[in-house]
PDB file of C-alpha atoms in Angstrom:
ATOM      1  CA  UNK A1108     133.515  80.738 118.565  1.00 56.00           C
ATOM      2  CA  UNK A1109     135.806  81.092 115.547  1.00 75.00           C
ATOM      3  CA  UNK A1110     134.473  84.342 114.052  1.00 88.00           C
ATOM      4  CA  UNK A1111     131.905  87.032 114.732  1.00 91.00           C
ATOM      5  CA  UNK A1112     128.678  86.456 112.856  1.00 92.00           C
ATOM      6  CA  UNK A1113     125.072  85.351 112.981  1.00 91.00           C
ATOM      7  CA  UNK A1114     125.522  83.326 116.184  1.00 90.00           C
ATOM      8  CA  UNK A1115     127.385  86.002 118.153  1.00 90.00           C
ATOM      9  CA  UNK A1116     125.232  87.520 120.870  1.00 87.00           C
ATOM     10  CA  UNK A1117     126.428  89.981 123.532  1.00 90.00           C
ATOM     11  CA  UNK A1118     126.144  87.187 126.112  1.00 89.00           C
ATOM     12  CA  UNK A1119     128.235  84.784 124.043  1.00 89.00           C
ATOM     13  CA  UNK A1120     130.907  87.445 123.585  1.00 85.00           C
ATOM     14  CA  UNK A1121     130.863  88.339 127.276  1.00 86.00           C
ATOM     15  CA  UNK A1122     131.219  84.713 128.393  1.00 86.00           C
ATOM     16  CA  UNK A1123     133.791  83.654 125.783  1.00 83.00           C
ATOM     17  CA  UNK A1124     136.888  82.032 127.264  1.00 84.00           C
ATOM     18  CA  UNK A1125     140.182  83.647 126.291  1.00 82.00           C
ATOM     19  CA  UNK A1126     142.462  80.880 124.994  1.00 82.00           C
ATOM     20  CA  UNK A1127     145.777  82.453 125.948  1.00 84.00           C
ATOM     21  CA  UNK A1128     147.720  79.228 125.403  1.00 84.00           C
ATOM     22  CA  UNK A1129     147.012  79.461 121.670  1.00 82.00           C
ATOM     23  CA  UNK A1130     147.792  83.162 121.366  1.00 85.00           C
ATOM     24  CA  UNK A1131     149.959  84.373 118.471  1.00 86.00           C
ATOM     25  CA  UNK A1132     151.232  87.773 117.493  1.00 85.00           C
ATOM     26  CA  UNK A1133     148.841  89.812 115.347  1.00 82.00           C
ATOM     27  CA  UNK A1134     151.762  90.345 112.964  1.00 82.00           C
ATOM     28  CA  UNK A1135     151.781  86.606 112.223  1.00 86.00           C
ATOM     29  CA  UNK A1136     148.224  86.390 110.947  1.00 88.00           C
ATOM     30  CA  UNK A1137     145.914  88.038 108.446  1.00 91.00           C
ATOM     31  CA  UNK A1138     143.145  89.826 110.327  1.00 93.00           C
ATOM     32  CA  UNK A1139     139.840  89.283 108.521  1.00 95.00           C
ATOM     33  CA  UNK A1140     136.996  91.812 108.322  1.00 97.00           C
ATOM     34  CA  UNK A1141     135.526  92.214 111.818  1.00 97.00           C
ATOM     35  CA  UNK A1142     132.509  90.189 110.618  1.00 97.00           C
ATOM     36  CA  UNK A1143     133.737  88.076 107.694  1.00 96.00           C
ATOM     37  CA  UNK A1144     130.312  86.967 106.501  1.00 96.00           C
ATOM     38  CA  UNK A1145     127.610  89.448 107.505  1.00 97.00           C
ATOM     39  CA  UNK A1146     124.103  88.723 106.310  1.00 97.00           C
ATOM     40  CA  UNK A1147     123.464  92.386 105.521  1.00 98.00           C
ATOM     41  CA  UNK A1148     125.659  95.471 105.154  1.00 98.00           C
ATOM     42  CA  UNK A1149     123.905  98.839 105.300  1.00 98.00           C
ATOM     43  CA  UNK A1150     125.699 102.081 104.453  1.00 98.00           C
ATOM     44  CA  UNK A1151     124.632 105.626 105.190  1.00 97.00           C
ATOM     45  CA  UNK A1152     125.364 108.572 102.919  1.00 93.00           C
ATOM     46  CA  UNK A1153     125.311 112.262 103.826  1.00 90.00           C
ATOM     47  CA  UNK A1154     125.368 111.871 107.603  1.00 93.00           C
ATOM     48  CA  UNK A1155     127.713 114.765 108.479  1.00 90.00           C
ATOM     49  CA  UNK A1156     126.681 118.342 107.759  1.00 85.00           C
ATOM     50  CA  UNK A1157     130.102 119.269 106.305  1.00 87.00           C
ATOM     51  CA  UNK A1158     129.899 116.363 103.835  1.00 88.00           C
ATOM     52  CA  UNK A1159     126.376 117.399 102.831  1.00 86.00           C
ATOM     53  CA  UNK A1160     127.659 120.937 102.265  1.00 88.00           C
ATOM     54  CA  UNK A1161     130.665 119.883 100.178  1.00 82.00           C
ATOM     55  CA  UNK A1162     128.378 117.603  98.139  1.00 81.00           C
ATOM     56  CA  UNK A1163     126.145 120.610  97.373  1.00 82.00           C
ATOM     57  CA  UNK A1164     123.032 118.807  98.574  1.00 82.00           C
ATOM     58  CA  UNK A1165     120.188 119.730 100.875  1.00 85.00           C
ATOM     59  CA  UNK A1166     120.279 118.506 104.464  1.00 87.00           C
ATOM     60  CA  UNK A1167     118.483 115.138 104.470  1.00 88.00           C
ATOM     61  CA  UNK A1168     115.442 114.512 106.642  1.00 95.00           C
ATOM     62  CA  UNK A1169     115.645 110.732 106.180  1.00 96.00           C
ATOM     63  CA  UNK A1170     118.855 108.676 106.030  1.00 96.00           C
ATOM     64  CA  UNK A1171     120.326 107.996 102.591  1.00 95.00           C
ATOM     65  CA  UNK A1172     120.890 104.223 102.527  1.00 96.00           C
ATOM     66  CA  UNK A1173     122.628 101.842 100.135  1.00 96.00           C
ATOM     67  CA  UNK A1174     123.920  98.247 100.381  1.00 96.00           C
ATOM     68  CA  UNK A1175     127.232  96.515 100.301  1.00 97.00           C
ATOM     69  CA  UNK A1176     127.780  92.767 100.473  1.00 97.00           C
ATOM     70  CA  UNK A1177     130.018  90.342 102.345  1.00 97.00           C
ATOM     71  CA  UNK A1178     132.157  90.123  99.194  1.00 97.00           C
ATOM     72  CA  UNK A1179     132.753  93.895  99.428  1.00 98.00           C
ATOM     73  CA  UNK A1180     134.739  93.618 102.646  1.00 98.00           C
ATOM     74  CA  UNK A1181     138.473  93.568 103.366  1.00 97.00           C
ATOM     75  CA  UNK A1182     140.453  93.137 106.552  1.00 97.00           C
ATOM     76  CA  UNK A1183     141.680  96.187 108.417  1.00 97.00           C
ATOM     77  CA  UNK A1184     145.255  95.807 107.119  1.00 97.00           C
ATOM     78  CA  UNK A1185     144.639  94.258 103.694  1.00 97.00           C
ATOM     79  CA  UNK A1186     145.772  95.965 100.504  1.00 97.00           C
ATOM     80  CA  UNK A1187     143.176  98.020  98.653  1.00 97.00           C
ATOM     81  CA  UNK A1188     143.477  96.941  95.031  1.00 97.00           C
ATOM     82  CA  UNK A1189     142.528  99.590  92.461  1.00 97.00           C
ATOM     83  CA  UNK A1190     140.130  98.189  89.839  1.00 96.00           C
ATOM     84  CA  UNK A1191     141.365  98.855  86.294  1.00 95.00           C
ATOM     85  CA  UNK A1192     137.903 100.076  85.296  1.00 96.00           C
ATOM     86  CA  UNK A1193     137.868 103.074  87.669  1.00 97.00           C
ATOM     87  CA  UNK A1194     140.045 106.195  87.605  1.00 97.00           C
ATOM     88  CA  UNK A1195     138.372 107.848  90.627  1.00 98.00           C
ATOM     89  CA  UNK A1196     138.846 105.639  93.690  1.00 98.00           C
ATOM     90  CA  UNK A1197     138.037 107.684  96.799  1.00 98.00           C
ATOM     91  CA  UNK A1198     138.295 107.243 100.592  1.00 98.00           C
ATOM     92  CA  UNK A1199     135.557 107.636 103.220  1.00 98.00           C
ATOM     93  CA  UNK A1200     136.453 107.027 106.868  1.00 98.00           C
ATOM     94  CA  UNK A1201     133.494 105.746 108.896  1.00 98.00           C
ATOM     95  CA  UNK A1202     132.329 104.121 112.119  1.00 98.00           C
ATOM     96  CA  UNK A1203     130.930 100.611 111.670  1.00 98.00           C
ATOM     97  CA  UNK A1204     128.209  99.313 114.006  1.00 98.00           C
ATOM     98  CA  UNK A1205     127.926  95.547 114.508  1.00 98.00           C
ATOM     99  CA  UNK A1206     124.485  94.245 115.434  1.00 98.00           C
ATOM    100  CA  UNK A1207     124.323  91.729 118.300  1.00 97.00           C
ATOM    101  CA  UNK A1208     120.610  91.111 118.873  1.00 96.00           C
ATOM    102  CA  UNK A1209     117.946  90.442 116.232  1.00 97.00           C
ATOM    103  CA  UNK A1210     114.996  92.748 115.847  1.00 97.00           C
ATOM    104  CA  UNK A1211     112.368  94.245 113.586  1.00 98.00           C
ATOM    105  CA  UNK A1212     110.767  97.660 114.089  1.00 98.00           C
ATOM    106  CA  UNK A1213     113.157  98.384 116.936  1.00 98.00           C
ATOM    107  CA  UNK A1214     112.154 101.477 118.952  1.00 98.00           C
ATOM    108  CA  UNK A1215     114.817 104.158 118.927  1.00 97.00           C
ATOM    109  CA  UNK A1216     114.943 104.212 122.723  1.00 97.00           C
ATOM    110  CA  UNK A1217     115.844 100.492 122.784  1.00 97.00           C
ATOM    111  CA  UNK A1218     118.162 100.478 119.778  1.00 98.00           C
ATOM    112  CA  UNK A1219     121.490 100.454 121.615  1.00 96.00           C
ATOM    113  CA  UNK A1220     120.488  97.153 123.275  1.00 97.00           C
ATOM    114  CA  UNK A1221     120.905  95.584 119.826  1.00 97.00           C
ATOM    115  CA  UNK A1222     124.524  96.727 119.356  1.00 97.00           C
ATOM    116  CA  UNK A1223     127.274  94.122 119.768  1.00 97.00           C
ATOM    117  CA  UNK A1224     130.038  96.678 119.310  1.00 97.00           C
ATOM    118  CA  UNK A1225     131.897  99.097 117.074  1.00 98.00           C
ATOM    119  CA  UNK A1226     134.661  98.924 114.493  1.00 98.00           C
ATOM    120  CA  UNK A1227     136.364 101.129 111.894  1.00 98.00           C
ATOM    121  CA  UNK A1228     135.633 101.199 108.163  1.00 98.00           C
ATOM    122  CA  UNK A1229     136.755 102.861 104.950  1.00 98.00           C
ATOM    123  CA  UNK A1230     133.842 103.095 102.505  1.00 98.00           C
ATOM    124  CA  UNK A1231     136.090 103.090  99.441  1.00 98.00           C
ATOM    125  CA  UNK A1232     134.102 104.454  96.506  1.00 98.00           C
ATOM    126  CA  UNK A1233     134.569 104.399  92.740  1.00 98.00           C
ATOM    127  CA  UNK A1234     133.209 107.882  92.024  1.00 97.00           C
ATOM    128  CA  UNK A1235     133.111 107.593  88.231  1.00 97.00           C
ATOM    129  CA  UNK A1236     130.837 104.570  88.666  1.00 97.00           C
ATOM    130  CA  UNK A1237     128.839 106.038  91.552  1.00 96.00           C
ATOM    131  CA  UNK A1238     127.651 108.938  89.414  1.00 95.00           C
ATOM    132  CA  UNK A1239     126.775 106.961  86.290  1.00 95.00           C
ATOM    133  CA  UNK A1240     123.185 107.035  87.609  1.00 94.00           C
ATOM    134  CA  UNK A1241     121.304 108.655  90.481  1.00 91.00           C
ATOM    135  CA  UNK A1242     121.619 105.356  92.368  1.00 91.00           C
ATOM    136  CA  UNK A1243     124.973 104.735  94.084  1.00 92.00           C
ATOM    137  CA  UNK A1244     125.357 100.961  94.364  1.00 95.00           C
ATOM    138  CA  UNK A1245     127.532 100.490  91.271  1.00 96.00           C
ATOM    139  CA  UNK A1246     130.144 102.801  92.794  1.00 97.00           C
ATOM    140  CA  UNK A1247     129.971 101.391  96.305  1.00 96.00           C
ATOM    141  CA  UNK A1248     129.600  97.603  96.210  1.00 96.00           C
ATOM    142  CA  UNK A1249     132.781  96.491  94.409  1.00 97.00           C
ATOM    143  CA  UNK A1250     134.251  93.184  95.558  1.00 97.00           C
ATOM    144  CA  UNK A1251     137.147  93.364  98.043  1.00 96.00           C
ATOM    145  CA  UNK A1252     137.053  97.150  98.361  1.00 97.00           C
ATOM    146  CA  UNK A1253     135.933  98.043 101.901  1.00 98.00           C
ATOM    147  CA  UNK A1254     138.236  97.522 104.903  1.00 98.00           C
ATOM    148  CA  UNK A1255     136.373  96.924 108.194  1.00 98.00           C
ATOM    149  CA  UNK A1256     138.178  96.177 111.454  1.00 96.00           C
ATOM    150  CA  UNK A1257     140.554  95.488 112.894  1.00 96.00           C
ATOM    151  CA  UNK A1258     138.709  94.658 116.110  1.00 95.00           C
ATOM    152  CA  UNK A1259     135.293  94.804 117.757  1.00 97.00           C
ATOM    153  CA  UNK A1260     134.960  97.155 120.737  1.00 97.00           C
ATOM    154  CA  UNK A1261     131.930  96.511 122.999  1.00 95.00           C
ATOM    155  CA  UNK A1262     129.675  99.514 123.722  1.00 95.00           C
ATOM    156  CA  UNK A1263     130.671  99.695 127.385  1.00 93.00           C
ATOM    157  CA  UNK A1264     134.349 100.112 126.470  1.00 94.00           C
ATOM    158  CA  UNK A1265     134.058 103.409 124.560  1.00 95.00           C
ATOM    159  CA  UNK A1266     132.197 106.720 124.764  1.00 94.00           C
ATOM    160  CA  UNK A1267     131.164 106.601 121.146  1.00 93.00           C
ATOM    161  CA  UNK A1268     129.146 109.832 121.272  1.00 89.00           C
ATOM    162  CA  UNK A1269     132.310 111.894 121.787  1.00 88.00           C
ATOM    163  CA  UNK A1270     134.872 109.862 119.827  1.00 96.00           C
ATOM    164  CA  UNK A1271     136.959 111.640 117.206  1.00 97.00           C
ATOM    165  CA  UNK A1272     137.327 110.241 113.699  1.00 97.00           C
ATOM    166  CA  UNK A1273     140.099 111.034 111.201  1.00 98.00           C
ATOM    167  CA  UNK A1274     141.438 109.797 107.870  1.00 98.00           C
ATOM    168  CA  UNK A1275     145.123 110.146 107.006  1.00 98.00           C
ATOM    169  CA  UNK A1276     146.509 109.754 103.480  1.00 98.00           C
ATOM    170  CA  UNK A1277     150.300 109.445 103.154  1.00 98.00           C
ATOM    171  CA  UNK A1278     150.771 111.200 106.493  1.00 97.00           C
ATOM    172  CA  UNK A1279     148.412 114.105 105.708  1.00 98.00           C
ATOM    173  CA  UNK A1280     145.095 114.407 107.534  1.00 98.00           C
ATOM    174  CA  UNK A1281     142.296 114.600 104.946  1.00 98.00           C
ATOM    175  CA  UNK A1282     139.219 114.081 107.154  1.00 97.00           C
ATOM    176  CA  UNK A1283     138.544 114.938 110.790  1.00 96.00           C
ATOM    177  CA  UNK A1284     135.370 115.191 112.850  1.00 95.00           C
ATOM    178  CA  UNK A1285     133.737 113.520 115.828  1.00 94.00           C
ATOM    179  CA  UNK A1286     130.759 111.220 116.129  1.00 95.00           C
ATOM    180  CA  UNK A1287     128.654 113.778 117.982  1.00 93.00           C
ATOM    181  CA  UNK A1288     128.320 115.437 114.558  1.00 93.00           C
ATOM    182  CA  UNK A1289     126.249 112.612 113.034  1.00 95.00           C
ATOM    183  CA  UNK A1290     123.006 113.969 111.586  1.00 95.00           C
ATOM    184  CA  UNK A1291     121.244 110.653 112.194  1.00 97.00           C
ATOM    185  CA  UNK A1292     122.327 108.994 115.434  1.00 96.00           C
ATOM    186  CA  UNK A1293     123.091 105.299 115.748  1.00 97.00           C
ATOM    187  CA  UNK A1294     119.754 104.598 117.518  1.00 98.00           C
ATOM    188  CA  UNK A1295     117.922 106.493 114.770  1.00 97.00           C
ATOM    189  CA  UNK A1296     119.691 104.471 112.076  1.00 98.00           C
ATOM    190  CA  UNK A1297     118.880 101.155 113.754  1.00 98.00           C
ATOM    191  CA  UNK A1298     115.229 102.141 114.192  1.00 98.00           C
ATOM    192  CA  UNK A1299     114.981 103.351 110.591  1.00 98.00           C
ATOM    193  CA  UNK A1300     116.589 100.303 109.000  1.00 98.00           C
ATOM    194  CA  UNK A1301     114.699  97.799 111.140  1.00 98.00           C
ATOM    195  CA  UNK A1302     111.421  99.358 110.000  1.00 98.00           C
ATOM    196  CA  UNK A1303     111.787  97.794 106.542  1.00 98.00           C
ATOM    197  CA  UNK A1304     113.991  94.737 107.249  1.00 98.00           C
ATOM    198  CA  UNK A1305     114.878  92.585 110.225  1.00 98.00           C
ATOM    199  CA  UNK A1306     118.328  93.076 111.692  1.00 98.00           C
ATOM    200  CA  UNK A1307     120.325  90.021 112.755  1.00 97.00           C
ATOM    201  CA  UNK A1308     123.535  89.436 114.724  1.00 97.00           C
ATOM    202  CA  UNK A1309     126.538  90.131 112.540  1.00 97.00           C
ATOM    203  CA  UNK A1310     124.805  92.691 110.332  1.00 98.00           C
ATOM    204  CA  UNK A1311     126.860  95.849 109.767  1.00 98.00           C
ATOM    205  CA  UNK A1312     125.878  99.512 109.560  1.00 98.00           C
ATOM    206  CA  UNK A1313     128.469 101.946 108.161  1.00 98.00           C
ATOM    207  CA  UNK A1314     127.349 105.264 109.571  1.00 98.00           C
ATOM    208  CA  UNK A1315     128.590 107.824 107.027  1.00 96.00           C
ATOM    209  CA  UNK A1316     131.705 109.899 106.394  1.00 96.00           C
ATOM    210  CA  UNK A1317     132.785 113.436 107.386  1.00 94.00           C
ATOM    211  CA  UNK A1318     133.722 116.137 104.897  1.00 94.00           C
ATOM    212  CA  UNK A1319     137.042 116.097 103.079  1.00 95.00           C
ATOM    213  CA  UNK A1320     136.488 113.322 100.550  1.00 96.00           C
ATOM    214  CA  UNK A1321     138.800 113.417  97.552  1.00 96.00           C
ATOM    215  CA  UNK A1322     136.101 113.875  94.919  1.00 95.00           C
ATOM    216  CA  UNK A1323     135.018 117.217  96.420  1.00 94.00           C
ATOM    217  CA  UNK A1324     138.518 118.680  96.756  1.00 95.00           C
ATOM    218  CA  UNK A1325     140.036 121.179  94.348  1.00 95.00           C
ATOM    219  CA  UNK A1326     142.059 119.670  92.822  1.00 97.00           C
ATOM    220  CA  UNK A1327     140.440 116.297  93.248  1.00 97.00           C
ATOM    221  CA  UNK A1328     142.378 113.670  95.183  1.00 98.00           C
ATOM    222  CA  UNK A1329     142.068 109.954  94.423  1.00 98.00           C
ATOM    223  CA  UNK A1330     143.880 106.879  95.681  1.00 98.00           C
ATOM    224  CA  UNK A1331     146.956 105.798  93.712  1.00 97.00           C
ATOM    225  CA  UNK A1332     149.473 102.966  93.659  1.00 97.00           C
ATOM    226  CA  UNK A1333     151.652 102.983  96.774  1.00 97.00           C
ATOM    227  CA  UNK A1334     149.425 105.248  98.878  1.00 98.00           C
ATOM    228  CA  UNK A1335     148.926 104.462 102.549  1.00 98.00           C
ATOM    229  CA  UNK A1336     145.462 105.307 103.858  1.00 98.00           C
ATOM    230  CA  UNK A1337     144.380 104.988 107.491  1.00 98.00           C
ATOM    231  CA  UNK A1338     141.156 105.621 109.391  1.00 98.00           C
ATOM    232  CA  UNK A1339     141.210 106.057 113.166  1.00 98.00           C
ATOM    233  CA  UNK A1340     138.380 106.394 115.687  1.00 98.00           C
ATOM    234  CA  UNK A1341     139.267 107.256 119.274  1.00 98.00           C
ATOM    235  CA  UNK A1342     138.740 104.271 121.555  1.00 97.00           C
ATOM    236  CA  UNK A1343     137.720 101.998 118.662  1.00 98.00           C
ATOM    237  CA  UNK A1344     140.910 101.463 116.684  1.00 97.00           C
ATOM    238  CA  UNK A1345     142.721 102.123 113.454  1.00 98.00           C
ATOM    239  CA  UNK A1346     142.753 100.460 110.054  1.00 98.00           C
ATOM    240  CA  UNK A1347     145.692 101.040 107.732  1.00 98.00           C
ATOM    241  CA  UNK A1348     145.814  99.908 104.119  1.00 98.00           C
ATOM    242  CA  UNK A1349     148.286 100.134 101.269  1.00 97.00           C
ATOM    243  CA  UNK A1350     146.890 100.911  97.821  1.00 98.00           C
ATOM    244  CA  UNK A1351     147.968  98.623  94.994  1.00 96.00           C
ATOM    245  CA  UNK A1352     147.106  98.128  91.361  1.00 92.00           C
ATOM    246  CA  UNK A1353     145.664  94.844  90.164  1.00 71.00           C
ATOM    247  CA  UNK A1354     148.912  94.146  88.320  1.00 51.00           C
ATOM    248  CA  UNK A1355     151.175  94.660  91.334  1.00 47.00           C
ATOM    249  CA  UNK A1356     148.883  92.569  93.569  1.00 39.00           C
ATOM    250  CA  UNK A1357     149.095  89.555  91.243  1.00 38.00           C
TER     251      UNK A1357
END
């Protein structure tokens, strides 16, 4: 097994042999997105009450869903490169769910059996593009914009229902909540999504962000050249990215 993806089942992960003789320091390698080539990436909007409130929207009764693509993803320590077209690049710390068993119309009570594990994500958003229309995809699905990683944590290694989540920008905490505050639980999201499309191993679900996003602050707060942005989830891990401009990345 060289990467997590469509062929990675919970059994394969459990029985994988650790090749310690070939081990190298994490500092010597580039860590790819936790699933480098997912077949499908589902994202959830408005899944924390405080984010719904700051967005001045009504509490949803059905999950707000939008797509990203494999090309949207970055590794957990890659640079976030600001696109020259957008002046409102925002952060959104989130839990990522990695699917491990295929299924369609999965009952909510069986949904956690389909989870391979959890990771950390930053749903970086170009707000000026997001709000060009009432659909969000053009602000969310930019190439090489969404860090996911750095590692996969199996469900039996973390109490995800009580895990805290926080986003830190240049040393200042800008988002903080815990996953018990999700409006739509992980089983509910899996059941809802699998109603209209089959889920497969390696598919990702980004479960939504807490309040505190930059667009809703006064004054507004957007990512800028040289910023360091991190997202941490207790028991799952931390991603940390430096913000660069296209020119400085070249």
